[in-house]
XYZ file of N, CA and C in Angstrom:
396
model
N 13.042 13.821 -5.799
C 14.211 14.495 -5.284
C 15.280 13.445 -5.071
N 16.720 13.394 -5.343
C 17.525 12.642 -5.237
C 17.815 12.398 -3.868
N 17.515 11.318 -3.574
C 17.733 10.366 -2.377
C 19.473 10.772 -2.340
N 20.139 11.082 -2.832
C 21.496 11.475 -2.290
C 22.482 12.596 -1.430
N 21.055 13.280 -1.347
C 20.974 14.688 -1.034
C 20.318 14.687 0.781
N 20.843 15.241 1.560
C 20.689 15.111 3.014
C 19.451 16.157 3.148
N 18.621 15.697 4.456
C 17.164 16.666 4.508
C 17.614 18.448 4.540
N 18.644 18.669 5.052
C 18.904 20.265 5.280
C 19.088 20.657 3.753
N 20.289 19.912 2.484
C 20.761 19.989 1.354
C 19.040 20.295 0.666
N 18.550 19.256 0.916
C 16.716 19.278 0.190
C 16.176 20.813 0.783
N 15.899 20.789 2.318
C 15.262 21.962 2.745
C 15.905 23.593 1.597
N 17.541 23.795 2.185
C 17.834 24.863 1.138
C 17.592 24.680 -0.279
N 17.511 23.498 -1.042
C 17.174 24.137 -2.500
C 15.806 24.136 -2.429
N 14.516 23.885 -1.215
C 13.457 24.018 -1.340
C 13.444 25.488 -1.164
N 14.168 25.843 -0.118
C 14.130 27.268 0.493
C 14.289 28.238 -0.807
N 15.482 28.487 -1.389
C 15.625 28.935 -2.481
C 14.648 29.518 -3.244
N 14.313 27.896 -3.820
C 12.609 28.054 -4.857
C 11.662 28.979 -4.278
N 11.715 28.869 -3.193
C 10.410 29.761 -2.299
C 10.790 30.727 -2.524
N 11.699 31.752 -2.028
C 12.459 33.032 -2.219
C 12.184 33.155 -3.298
N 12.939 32.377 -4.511
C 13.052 32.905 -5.709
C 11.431 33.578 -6.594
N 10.165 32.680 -6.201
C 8.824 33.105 -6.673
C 8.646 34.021 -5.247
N 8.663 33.707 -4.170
C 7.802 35.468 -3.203
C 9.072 36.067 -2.827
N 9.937 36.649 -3.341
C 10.407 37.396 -3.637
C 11.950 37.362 -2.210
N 10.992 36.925 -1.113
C 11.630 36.913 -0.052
C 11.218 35.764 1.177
N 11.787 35.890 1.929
C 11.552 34.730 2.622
C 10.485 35.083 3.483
N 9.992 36.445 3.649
C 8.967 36.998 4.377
C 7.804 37.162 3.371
N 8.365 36.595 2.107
C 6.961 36.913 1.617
C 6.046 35.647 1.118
N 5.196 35.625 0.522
C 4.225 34.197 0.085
C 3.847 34.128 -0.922
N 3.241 32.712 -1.631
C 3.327 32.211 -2.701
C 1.839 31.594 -2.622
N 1.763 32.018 -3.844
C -0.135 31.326 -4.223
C 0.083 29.753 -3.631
N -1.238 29.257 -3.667
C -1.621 27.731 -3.112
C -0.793 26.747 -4.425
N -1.331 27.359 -5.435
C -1.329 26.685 -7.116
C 0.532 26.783 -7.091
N 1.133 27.711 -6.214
C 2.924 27.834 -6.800
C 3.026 27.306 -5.949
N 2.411 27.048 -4.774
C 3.318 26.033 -3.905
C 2.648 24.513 -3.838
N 2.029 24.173 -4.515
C 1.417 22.939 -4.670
C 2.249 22.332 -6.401
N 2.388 22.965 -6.707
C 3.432 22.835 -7.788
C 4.960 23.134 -7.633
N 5.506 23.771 -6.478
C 6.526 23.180 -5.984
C 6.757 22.165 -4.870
N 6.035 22.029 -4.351
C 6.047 20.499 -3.651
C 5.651 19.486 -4.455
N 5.172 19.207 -5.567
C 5.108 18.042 -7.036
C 6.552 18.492 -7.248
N 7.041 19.071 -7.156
C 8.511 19.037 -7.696
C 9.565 18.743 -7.066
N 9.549 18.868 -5.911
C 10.126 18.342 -4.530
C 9.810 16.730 -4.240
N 8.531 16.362 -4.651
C 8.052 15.411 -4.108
C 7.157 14.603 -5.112
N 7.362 14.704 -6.432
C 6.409 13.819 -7.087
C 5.327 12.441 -7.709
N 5.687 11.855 -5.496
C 4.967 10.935 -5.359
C 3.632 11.244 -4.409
N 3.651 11.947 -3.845
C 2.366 12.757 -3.261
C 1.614 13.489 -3.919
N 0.470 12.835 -3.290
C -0.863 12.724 -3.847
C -1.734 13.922 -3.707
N -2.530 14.838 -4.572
C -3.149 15.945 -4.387
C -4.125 15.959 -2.887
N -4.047 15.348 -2.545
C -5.131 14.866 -1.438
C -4.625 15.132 0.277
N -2.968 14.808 -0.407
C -1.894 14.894 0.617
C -1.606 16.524 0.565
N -1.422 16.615 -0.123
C -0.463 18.330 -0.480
C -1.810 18.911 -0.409
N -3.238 18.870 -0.920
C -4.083 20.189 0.065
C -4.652 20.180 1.238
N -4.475 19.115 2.395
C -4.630 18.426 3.478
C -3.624 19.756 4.022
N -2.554 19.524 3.699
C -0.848 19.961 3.976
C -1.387 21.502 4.076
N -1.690 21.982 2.604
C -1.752 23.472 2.553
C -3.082 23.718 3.309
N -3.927 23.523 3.178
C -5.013 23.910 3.874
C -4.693 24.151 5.211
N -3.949 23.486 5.719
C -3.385 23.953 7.174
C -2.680 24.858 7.464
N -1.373 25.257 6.149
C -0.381 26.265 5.773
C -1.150 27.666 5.740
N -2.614 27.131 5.178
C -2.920 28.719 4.633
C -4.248 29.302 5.687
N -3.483 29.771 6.668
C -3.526 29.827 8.358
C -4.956 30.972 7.975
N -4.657 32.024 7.141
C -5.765 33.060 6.878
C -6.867 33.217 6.037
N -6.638 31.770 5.124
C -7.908 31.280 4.062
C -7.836 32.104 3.186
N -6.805 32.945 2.459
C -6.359 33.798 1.380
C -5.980 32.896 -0.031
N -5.649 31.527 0.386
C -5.200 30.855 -0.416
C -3.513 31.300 -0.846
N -2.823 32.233 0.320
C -1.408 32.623 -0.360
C -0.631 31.742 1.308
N 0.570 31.124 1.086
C 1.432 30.221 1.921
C 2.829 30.909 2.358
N 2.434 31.149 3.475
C 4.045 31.847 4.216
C 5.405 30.696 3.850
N 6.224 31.034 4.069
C 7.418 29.860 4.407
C 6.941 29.057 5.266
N 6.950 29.492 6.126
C 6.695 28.063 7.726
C 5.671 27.216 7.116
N 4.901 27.781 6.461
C 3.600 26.611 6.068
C 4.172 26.066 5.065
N 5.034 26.296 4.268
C 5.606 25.748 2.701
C 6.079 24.386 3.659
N 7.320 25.214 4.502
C 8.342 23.942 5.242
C 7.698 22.860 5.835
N 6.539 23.132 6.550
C 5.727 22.291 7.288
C 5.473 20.994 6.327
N 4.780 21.712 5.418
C 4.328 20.673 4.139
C 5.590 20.061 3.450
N 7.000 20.548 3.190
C 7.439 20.169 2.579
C 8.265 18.987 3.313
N 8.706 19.918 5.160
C 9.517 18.600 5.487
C 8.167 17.605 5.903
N 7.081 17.622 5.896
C 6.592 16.267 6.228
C 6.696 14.943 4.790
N 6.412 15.600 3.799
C 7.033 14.351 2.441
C 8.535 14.317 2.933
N 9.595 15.187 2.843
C 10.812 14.947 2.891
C 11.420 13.604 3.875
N 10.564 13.806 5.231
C 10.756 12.980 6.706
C 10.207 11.822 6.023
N 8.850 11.796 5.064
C 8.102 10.835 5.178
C 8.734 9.291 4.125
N 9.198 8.303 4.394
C 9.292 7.298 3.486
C 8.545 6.707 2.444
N 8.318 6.326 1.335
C 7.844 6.413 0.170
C 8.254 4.919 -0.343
N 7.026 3.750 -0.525
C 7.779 3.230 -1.847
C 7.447 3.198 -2.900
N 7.879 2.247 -3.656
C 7.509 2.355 -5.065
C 6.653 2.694 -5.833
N 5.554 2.191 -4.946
C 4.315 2.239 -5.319
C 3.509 3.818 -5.235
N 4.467 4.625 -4.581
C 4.171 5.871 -3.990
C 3.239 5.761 -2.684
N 2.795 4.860 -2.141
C 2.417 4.650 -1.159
C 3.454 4.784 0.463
N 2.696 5.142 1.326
C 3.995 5.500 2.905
C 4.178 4.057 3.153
N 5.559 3.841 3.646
C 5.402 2.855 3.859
C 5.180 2.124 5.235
N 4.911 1.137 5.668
C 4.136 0.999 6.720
C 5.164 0.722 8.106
N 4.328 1.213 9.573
C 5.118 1.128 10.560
C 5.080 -1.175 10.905
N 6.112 -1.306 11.791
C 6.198 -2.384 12.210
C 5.086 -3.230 12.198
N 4.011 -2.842 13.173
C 2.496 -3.097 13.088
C 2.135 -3.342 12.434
N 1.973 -2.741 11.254
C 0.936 -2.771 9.702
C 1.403 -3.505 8.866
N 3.036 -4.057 9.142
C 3.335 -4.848 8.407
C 3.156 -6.366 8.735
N 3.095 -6.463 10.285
C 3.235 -7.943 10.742
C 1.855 -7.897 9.944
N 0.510 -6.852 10.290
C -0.992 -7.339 9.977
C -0.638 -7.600 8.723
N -0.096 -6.946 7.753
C -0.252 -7.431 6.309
C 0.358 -8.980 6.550
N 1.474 -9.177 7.134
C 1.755 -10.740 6.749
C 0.401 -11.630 7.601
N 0.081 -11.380 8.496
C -0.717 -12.091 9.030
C -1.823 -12.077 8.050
N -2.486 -11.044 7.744
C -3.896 -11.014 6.419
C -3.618 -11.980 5.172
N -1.975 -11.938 4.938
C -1.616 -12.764 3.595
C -1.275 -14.106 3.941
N -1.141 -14.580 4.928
C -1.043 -16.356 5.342
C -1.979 -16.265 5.540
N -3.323 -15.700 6.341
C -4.549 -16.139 6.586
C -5.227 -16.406 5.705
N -5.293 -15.352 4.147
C -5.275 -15.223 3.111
C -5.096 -17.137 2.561
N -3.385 -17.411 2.299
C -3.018 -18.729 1.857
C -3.861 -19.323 2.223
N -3.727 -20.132 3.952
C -5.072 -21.216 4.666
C -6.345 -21.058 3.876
N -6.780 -20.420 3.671
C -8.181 -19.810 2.974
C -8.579 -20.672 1.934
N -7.220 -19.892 0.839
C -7.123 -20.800 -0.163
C -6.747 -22.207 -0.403
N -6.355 -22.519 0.715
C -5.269 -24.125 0.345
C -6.794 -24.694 1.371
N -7.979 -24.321 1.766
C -8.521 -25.173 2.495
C -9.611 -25.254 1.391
N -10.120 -24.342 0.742
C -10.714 -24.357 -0.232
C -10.296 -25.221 -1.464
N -9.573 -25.579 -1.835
C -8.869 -26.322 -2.080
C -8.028 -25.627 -3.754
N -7.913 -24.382 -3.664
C -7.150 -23.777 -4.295
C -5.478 -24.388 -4.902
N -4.400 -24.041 -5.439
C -3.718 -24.763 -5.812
C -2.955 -22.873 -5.616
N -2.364 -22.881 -4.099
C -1.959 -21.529 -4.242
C -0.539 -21.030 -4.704
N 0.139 -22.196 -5.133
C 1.756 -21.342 -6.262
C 0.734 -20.663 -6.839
N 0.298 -20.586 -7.722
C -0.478 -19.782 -8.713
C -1.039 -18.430 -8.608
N -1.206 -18.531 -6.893
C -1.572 -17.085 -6.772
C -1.002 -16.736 -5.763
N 0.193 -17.153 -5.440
C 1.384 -16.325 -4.673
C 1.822 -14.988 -4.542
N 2.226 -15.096 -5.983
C 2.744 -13.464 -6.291
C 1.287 -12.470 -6.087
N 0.290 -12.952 -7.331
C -0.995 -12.192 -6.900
C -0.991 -11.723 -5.170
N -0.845 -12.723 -4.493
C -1.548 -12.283 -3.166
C -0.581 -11.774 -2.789
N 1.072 -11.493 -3.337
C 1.695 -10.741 -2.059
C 2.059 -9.159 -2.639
N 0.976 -9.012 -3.995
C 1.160 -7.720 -4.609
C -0.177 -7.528 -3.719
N -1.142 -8.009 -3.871
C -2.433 -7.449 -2.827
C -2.359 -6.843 -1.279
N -1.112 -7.542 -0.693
C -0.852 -7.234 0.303
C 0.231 -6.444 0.651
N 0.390 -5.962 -0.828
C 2.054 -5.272 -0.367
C 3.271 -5.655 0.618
N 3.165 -7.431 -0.053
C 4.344 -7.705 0.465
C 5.711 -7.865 -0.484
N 6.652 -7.345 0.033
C 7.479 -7.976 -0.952
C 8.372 -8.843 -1.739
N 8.575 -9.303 -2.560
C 8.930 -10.656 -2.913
C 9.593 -10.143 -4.723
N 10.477 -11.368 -4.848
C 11.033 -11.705 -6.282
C 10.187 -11.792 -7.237
């Protein structure tokens, strides 16, 4: 979804789509149409994510998704930050640990007596840090 577009601008053309397949905003949409419009909304989330999402949406185990459960699922990717990698990206915390895991990481190697330019980049793609 174009990052240029504000969360309400995203919500209505999500809203829309919904209407436009259940007919109305009171009405609902198979698991399979709304798991294929959130890949379309969101085509860095992971099947794992989106039936986590619906399984919760689909409040009566019919396998069919009201609106509120669509929105639920949809603004949580929308809210949620994403990088490249399609991975969330991490709070404050998780990032100091990654730098801390990836210098502890270096010492490791430079005591071992490794020669670590060489595996710089390696280790700061392992750690999802980022770098040139």
């Amino acid at each position: 979804m174009s990052d240029f577009l504000t969360l309400q601008q995203k919500v209505d053309l999500a809203r829309g789509d919904f209407i436009r397949i259940a007919g109305s905003i009171n009405g609902e949409i198979s698991w399979d149409q709304c798991e294929l419009l959130i890949k379309q909304y969101c085509p860095n989330a992971s099947k794992t994510q989106i039936d986590g999402l619906l399984y919760d949406a689909d409040q009566d185990g019919t396998s069919t998704i009201h609106f509120d459960g669509f929105l639920t699922a949809i603004l949580y990717f929308f809210e949620t930050k994403v990088d490249q990698h399609g991975s969330t990206l991490p709070d404050v915390e998780q990032q100091q640990q990654r730098l801390n895991d990836f210098v502890q990481k270096l010492f490791e190697m430079k005591t071992a007596g490794i020669i670590i330019n060489d595996k710089i980049e390696e280790l700061a793609d392992q750690y999802n840090i980022p770098h040139q």
